[in-house]
PDB file of C-alpha atoms in Angstrom:
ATOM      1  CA  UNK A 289     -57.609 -41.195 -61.512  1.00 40.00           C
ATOM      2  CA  UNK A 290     -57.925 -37.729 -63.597  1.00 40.00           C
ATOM      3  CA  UNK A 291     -55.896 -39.188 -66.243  1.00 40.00           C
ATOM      4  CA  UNK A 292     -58.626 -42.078 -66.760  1.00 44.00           C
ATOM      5  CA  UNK A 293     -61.321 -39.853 -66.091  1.00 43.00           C
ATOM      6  CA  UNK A 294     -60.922 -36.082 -66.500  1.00 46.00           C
ATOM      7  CA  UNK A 295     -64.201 -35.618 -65.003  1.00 47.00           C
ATOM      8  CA  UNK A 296     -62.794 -36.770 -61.470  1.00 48.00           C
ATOM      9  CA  UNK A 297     -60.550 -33.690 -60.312  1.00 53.00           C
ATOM     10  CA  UNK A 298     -63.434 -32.485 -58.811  1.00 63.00           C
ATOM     11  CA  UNK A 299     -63.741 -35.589 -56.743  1.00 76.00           C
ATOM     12  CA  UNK A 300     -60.566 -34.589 -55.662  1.00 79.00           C
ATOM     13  CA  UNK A 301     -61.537 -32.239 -52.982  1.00 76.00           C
ATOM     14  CA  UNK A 302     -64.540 -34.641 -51.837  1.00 79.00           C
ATOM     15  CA  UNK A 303     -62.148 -37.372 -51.475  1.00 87.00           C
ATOM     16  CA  UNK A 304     -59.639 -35.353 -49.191  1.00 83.00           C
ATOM     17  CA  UNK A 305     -62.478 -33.884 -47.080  1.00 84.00           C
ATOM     18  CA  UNK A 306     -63.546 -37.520 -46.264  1.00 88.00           C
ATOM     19  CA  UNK A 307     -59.724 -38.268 -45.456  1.00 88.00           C
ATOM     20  CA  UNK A 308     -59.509 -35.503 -43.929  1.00 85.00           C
ATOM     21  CA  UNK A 309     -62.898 -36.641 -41.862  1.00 90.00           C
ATOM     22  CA  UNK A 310     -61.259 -39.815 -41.180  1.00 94.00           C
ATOM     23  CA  UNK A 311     -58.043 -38.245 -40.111  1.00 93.00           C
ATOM     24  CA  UNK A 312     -55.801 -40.397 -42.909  1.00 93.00           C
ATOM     25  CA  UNK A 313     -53.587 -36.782 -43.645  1.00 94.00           C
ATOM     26  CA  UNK A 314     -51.489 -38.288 -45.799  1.00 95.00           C
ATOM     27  CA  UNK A 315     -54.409 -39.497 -47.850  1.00 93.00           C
ATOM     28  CA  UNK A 316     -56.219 -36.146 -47.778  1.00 94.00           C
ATOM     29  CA  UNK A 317     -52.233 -34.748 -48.432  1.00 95.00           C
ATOM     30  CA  UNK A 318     -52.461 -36.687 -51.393  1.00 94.00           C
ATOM     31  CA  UNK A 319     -55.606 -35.463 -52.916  1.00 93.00           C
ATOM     32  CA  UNK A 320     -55.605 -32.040 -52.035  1.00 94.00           C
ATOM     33  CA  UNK A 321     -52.187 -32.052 -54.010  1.00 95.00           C
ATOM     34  CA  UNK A 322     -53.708 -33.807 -57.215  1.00 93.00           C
ATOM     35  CA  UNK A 323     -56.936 -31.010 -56.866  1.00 91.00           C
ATOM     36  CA  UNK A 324     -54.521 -27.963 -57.011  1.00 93.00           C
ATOM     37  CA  UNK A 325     -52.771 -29.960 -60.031  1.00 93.00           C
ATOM     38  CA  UNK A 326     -56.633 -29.514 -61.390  1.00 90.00           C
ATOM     39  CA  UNK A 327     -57.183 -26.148 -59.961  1.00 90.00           C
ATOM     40  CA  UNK A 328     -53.895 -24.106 -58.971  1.00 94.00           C
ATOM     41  CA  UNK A 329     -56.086 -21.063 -58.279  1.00 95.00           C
ATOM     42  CA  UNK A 330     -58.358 -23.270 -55.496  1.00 93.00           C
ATOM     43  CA  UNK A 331     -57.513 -20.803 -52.275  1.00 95.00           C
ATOM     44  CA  UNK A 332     -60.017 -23.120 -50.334  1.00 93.00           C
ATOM     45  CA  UNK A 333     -57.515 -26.331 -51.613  1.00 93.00           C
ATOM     46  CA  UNK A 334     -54.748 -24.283 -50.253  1.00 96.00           C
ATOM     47  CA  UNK A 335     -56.414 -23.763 -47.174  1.00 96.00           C
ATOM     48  CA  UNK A 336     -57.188 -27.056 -46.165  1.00 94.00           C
ATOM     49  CA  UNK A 337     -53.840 -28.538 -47.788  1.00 96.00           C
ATOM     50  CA  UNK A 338     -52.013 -26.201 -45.063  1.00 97.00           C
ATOM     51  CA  UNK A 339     -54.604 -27.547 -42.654  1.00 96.00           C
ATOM     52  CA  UNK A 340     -53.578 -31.515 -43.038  1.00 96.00           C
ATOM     53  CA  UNK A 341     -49.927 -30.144 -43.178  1.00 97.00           C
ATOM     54  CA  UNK A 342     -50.156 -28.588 -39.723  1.00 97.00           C
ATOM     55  CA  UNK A 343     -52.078 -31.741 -38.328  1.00 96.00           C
ATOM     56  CA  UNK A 344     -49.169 -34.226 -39.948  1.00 96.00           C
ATOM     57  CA  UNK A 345     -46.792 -31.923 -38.228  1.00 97.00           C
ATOM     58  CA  UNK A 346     -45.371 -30.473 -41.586  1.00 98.00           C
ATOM     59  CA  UNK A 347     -45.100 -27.114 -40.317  1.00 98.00           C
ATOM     60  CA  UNK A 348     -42.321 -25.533 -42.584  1.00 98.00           C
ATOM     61  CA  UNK A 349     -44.612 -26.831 -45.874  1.00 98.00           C
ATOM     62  CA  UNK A 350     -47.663 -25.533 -44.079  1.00 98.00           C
ATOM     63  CA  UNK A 351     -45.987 -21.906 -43.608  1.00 98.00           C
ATOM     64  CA  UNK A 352     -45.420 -22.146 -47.887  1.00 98.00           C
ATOM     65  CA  UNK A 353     -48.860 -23.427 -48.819  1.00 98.00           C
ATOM     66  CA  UNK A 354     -51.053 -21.331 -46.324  1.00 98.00           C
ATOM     67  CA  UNK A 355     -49.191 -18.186 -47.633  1.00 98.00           C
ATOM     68  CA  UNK A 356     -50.488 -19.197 -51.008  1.00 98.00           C
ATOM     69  CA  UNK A 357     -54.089 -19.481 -49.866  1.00 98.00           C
ATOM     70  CA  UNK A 358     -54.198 -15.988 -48.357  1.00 98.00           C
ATOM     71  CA  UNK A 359     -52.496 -14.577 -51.134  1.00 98.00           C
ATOM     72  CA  UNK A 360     -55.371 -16.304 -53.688  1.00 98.00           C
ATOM     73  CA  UNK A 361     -57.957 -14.787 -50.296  1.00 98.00           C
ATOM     74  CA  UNK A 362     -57.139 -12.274 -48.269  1.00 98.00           C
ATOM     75  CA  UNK A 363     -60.657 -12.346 -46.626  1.00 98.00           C
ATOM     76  CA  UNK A 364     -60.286 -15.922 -45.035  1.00 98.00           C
ATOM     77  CA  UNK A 365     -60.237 -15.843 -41.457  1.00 97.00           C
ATOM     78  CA  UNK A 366     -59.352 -19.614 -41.594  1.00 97.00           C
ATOM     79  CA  UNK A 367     -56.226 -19.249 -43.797  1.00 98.00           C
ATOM     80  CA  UNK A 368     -54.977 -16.400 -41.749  1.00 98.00           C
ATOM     81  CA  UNK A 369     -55.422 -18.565 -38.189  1.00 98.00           C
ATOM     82  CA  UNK A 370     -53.939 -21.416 -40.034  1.00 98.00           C
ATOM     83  CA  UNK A 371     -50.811 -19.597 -40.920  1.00 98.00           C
ATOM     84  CA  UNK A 372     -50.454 -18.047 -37.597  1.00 98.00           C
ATOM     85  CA  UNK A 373     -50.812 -21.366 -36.621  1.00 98.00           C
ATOM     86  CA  UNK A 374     -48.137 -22.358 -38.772  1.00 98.00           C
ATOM     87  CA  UNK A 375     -46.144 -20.089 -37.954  1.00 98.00           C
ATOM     88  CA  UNK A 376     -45.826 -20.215 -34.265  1.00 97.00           C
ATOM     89  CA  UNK A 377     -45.387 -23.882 -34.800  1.00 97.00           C
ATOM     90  CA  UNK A 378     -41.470 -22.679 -37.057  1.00 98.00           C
ATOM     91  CA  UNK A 379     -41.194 -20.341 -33.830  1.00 97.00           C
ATOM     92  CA  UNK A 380     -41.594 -17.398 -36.106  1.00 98.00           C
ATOM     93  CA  UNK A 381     -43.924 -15.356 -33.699  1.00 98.00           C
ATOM     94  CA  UNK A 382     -44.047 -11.905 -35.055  1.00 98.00           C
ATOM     95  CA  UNK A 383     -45.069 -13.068 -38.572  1.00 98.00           C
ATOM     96  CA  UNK A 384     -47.916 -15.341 -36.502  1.00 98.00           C
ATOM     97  CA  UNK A 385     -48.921 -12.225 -34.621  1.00 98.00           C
ATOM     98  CA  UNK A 386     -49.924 -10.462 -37.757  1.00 98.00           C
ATOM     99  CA  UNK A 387     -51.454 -13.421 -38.714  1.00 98.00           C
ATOM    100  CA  UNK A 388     -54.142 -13.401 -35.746  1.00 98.00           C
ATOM    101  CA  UNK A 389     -54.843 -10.146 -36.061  1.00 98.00           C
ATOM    102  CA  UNK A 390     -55.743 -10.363 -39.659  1.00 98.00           C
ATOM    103  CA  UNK A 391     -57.782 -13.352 -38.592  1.00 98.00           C
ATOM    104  CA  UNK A 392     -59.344 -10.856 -35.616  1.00 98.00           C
ATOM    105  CA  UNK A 393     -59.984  -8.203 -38.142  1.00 98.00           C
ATOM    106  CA  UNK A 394     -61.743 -10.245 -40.184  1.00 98.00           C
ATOM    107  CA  UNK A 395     -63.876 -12.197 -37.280  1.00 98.00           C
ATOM    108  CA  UNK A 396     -63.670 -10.916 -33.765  1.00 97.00           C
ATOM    109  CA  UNK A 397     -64.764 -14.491 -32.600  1.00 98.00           C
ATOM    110  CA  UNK A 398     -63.191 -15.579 -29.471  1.00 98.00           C
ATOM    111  CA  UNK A 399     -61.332 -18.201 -30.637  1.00 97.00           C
ATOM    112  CA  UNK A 400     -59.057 -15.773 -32.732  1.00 97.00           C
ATOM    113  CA  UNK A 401     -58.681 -13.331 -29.851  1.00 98.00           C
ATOM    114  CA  UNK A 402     -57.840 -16.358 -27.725  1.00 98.00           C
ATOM    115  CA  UNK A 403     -55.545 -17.403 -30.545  1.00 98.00           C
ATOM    116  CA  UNK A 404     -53.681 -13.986 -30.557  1.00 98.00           C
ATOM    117  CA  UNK A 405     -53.404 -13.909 -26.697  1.00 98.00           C
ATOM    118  CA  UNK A 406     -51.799 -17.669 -26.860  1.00 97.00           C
ATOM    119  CA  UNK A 407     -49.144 -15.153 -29.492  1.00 98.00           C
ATOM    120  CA  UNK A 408     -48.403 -12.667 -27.053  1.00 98.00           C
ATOM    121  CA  UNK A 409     -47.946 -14.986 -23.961  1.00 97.00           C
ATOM    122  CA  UNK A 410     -45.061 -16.585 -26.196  1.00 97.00           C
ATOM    123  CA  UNK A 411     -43.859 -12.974 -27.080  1.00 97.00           C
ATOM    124  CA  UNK A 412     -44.206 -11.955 -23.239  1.00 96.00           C
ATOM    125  CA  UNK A 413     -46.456  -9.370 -23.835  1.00 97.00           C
ATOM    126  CA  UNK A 414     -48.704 -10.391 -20.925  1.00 97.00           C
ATOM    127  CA  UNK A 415     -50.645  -7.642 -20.327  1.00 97.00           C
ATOM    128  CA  UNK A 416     -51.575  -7.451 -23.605  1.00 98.00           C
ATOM    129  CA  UNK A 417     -52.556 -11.424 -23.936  1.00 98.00           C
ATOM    130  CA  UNK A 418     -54.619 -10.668 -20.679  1.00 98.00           C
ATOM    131  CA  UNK A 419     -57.117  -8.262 -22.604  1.00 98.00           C
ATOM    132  CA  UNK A 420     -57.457 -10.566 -25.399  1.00 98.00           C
ATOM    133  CA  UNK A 421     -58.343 -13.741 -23.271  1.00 98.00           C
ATOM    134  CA  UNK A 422     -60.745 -11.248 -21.443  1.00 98.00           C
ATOM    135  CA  UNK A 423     -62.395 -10.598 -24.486  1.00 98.00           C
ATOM    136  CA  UNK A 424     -62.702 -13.855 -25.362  1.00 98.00           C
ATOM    137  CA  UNK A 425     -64.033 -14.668 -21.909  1.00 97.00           C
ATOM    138  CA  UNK A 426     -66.395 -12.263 -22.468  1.00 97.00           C
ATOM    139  CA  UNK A 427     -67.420 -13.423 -26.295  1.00 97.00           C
ATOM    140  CA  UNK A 428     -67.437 -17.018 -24.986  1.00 97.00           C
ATOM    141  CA  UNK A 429     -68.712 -17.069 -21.300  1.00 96.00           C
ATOM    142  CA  UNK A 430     -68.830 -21.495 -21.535  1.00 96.00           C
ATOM    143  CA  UNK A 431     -65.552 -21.771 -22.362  1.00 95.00           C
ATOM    144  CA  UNK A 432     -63.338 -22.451 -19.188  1.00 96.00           C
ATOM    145  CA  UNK A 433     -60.125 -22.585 -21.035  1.00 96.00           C
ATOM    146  CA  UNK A 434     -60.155 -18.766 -21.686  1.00 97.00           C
ATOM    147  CA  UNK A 435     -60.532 -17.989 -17.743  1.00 95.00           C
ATOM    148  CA  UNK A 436     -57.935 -20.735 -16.979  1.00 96.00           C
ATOM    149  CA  UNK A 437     -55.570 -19.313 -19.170  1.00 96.00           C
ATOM    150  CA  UNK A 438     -55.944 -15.548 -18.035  1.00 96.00           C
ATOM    151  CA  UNK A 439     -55.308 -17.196 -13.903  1.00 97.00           C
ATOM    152  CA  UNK A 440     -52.122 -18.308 -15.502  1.00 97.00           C
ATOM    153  CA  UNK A 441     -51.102 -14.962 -17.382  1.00 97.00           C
ATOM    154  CA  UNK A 442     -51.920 -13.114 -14.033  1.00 96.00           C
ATOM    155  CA  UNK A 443     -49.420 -15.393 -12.293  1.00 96.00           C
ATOM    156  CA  UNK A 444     -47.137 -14.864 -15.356  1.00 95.00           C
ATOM    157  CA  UNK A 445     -47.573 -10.948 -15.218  1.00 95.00           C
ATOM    158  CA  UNK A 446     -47.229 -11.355 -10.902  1.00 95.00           C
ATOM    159  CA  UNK A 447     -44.463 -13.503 -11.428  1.00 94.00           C
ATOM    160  CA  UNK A 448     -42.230 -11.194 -14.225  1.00 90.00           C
ATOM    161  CA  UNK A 449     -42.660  -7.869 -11.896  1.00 82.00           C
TER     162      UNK A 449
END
């Protein structure tokens, strides 16, 4: 469509979102490929490019694009999680481990220190993924999944002495 109308390739990036909404990935794919043709700078393109790649199971072409969007913004949380995301998904955990923290440094929400702990459980650094859920227990009080989670590190910790 740029080609006929060079106005469009910012409709790009509405189009994909509404793909994206609708949960047609290869669509949004498809669109968020044609906006970084428009804009190869676009970290928030990048970003949500890595995000339908995760969620179509592309994992390995997630790891490359995500890396691109926190090179082009070093100060998204999202990016960061993403790419851990990503790259506990290839099985690469110590490069996803730095990954949530930089997400954590950025936003101590409990969702990235739950993130992290989910990390260090597949590292078997229980103890350590025990203090993050409890923070995020603590951040998050509502969420049961943090305090079901740390019942299941305790039995992993009980279980590995």
């Amino acid at each position: 469509m740029s080609r006929q109308n060079p106005d469009w390739d910012g409709g790009h990036n509405c189009l994909a979102r509404a793909y994206m909404a609708k949960r047609d990935y290869p669509s949004a794919i498809r669109e968020l490929e044609a906006a970084i043709r428009a804009n190869p700078t676009g970290a928030a393109e990048h970003r949500v490019l890595g995000q339908a790649l995760l969620l179509s199971g592309k994992d390995q072409e997630a790891v490359s694009v995500l890396r691109k969007a926190v090179s082009l913004n070093p100060d998204s949380t999202l990016a960061h999680h993403y790419l851990g995301t990503a790259f506990v998904n290839t099985q690469q955990l110590a490069e996803a481990e730095t990954e949530f923290r930089a997400a954590l440094r950025l936003d101590k929400s409990a969702q990235n220190h739950y993130a992290l702990a989910a990390c260090l459980v597949a590292l078997n650094r229980y103890e350590e993924a025990l203090g993050e859920l409890e923070i995020a227990a603590r951040l998050d009080p509502s969420q049961d999944l943090y305090r079901a989670r740390m019942q299941e590190v305790v039995k992993l910790i009980t279980a590995s002495k």
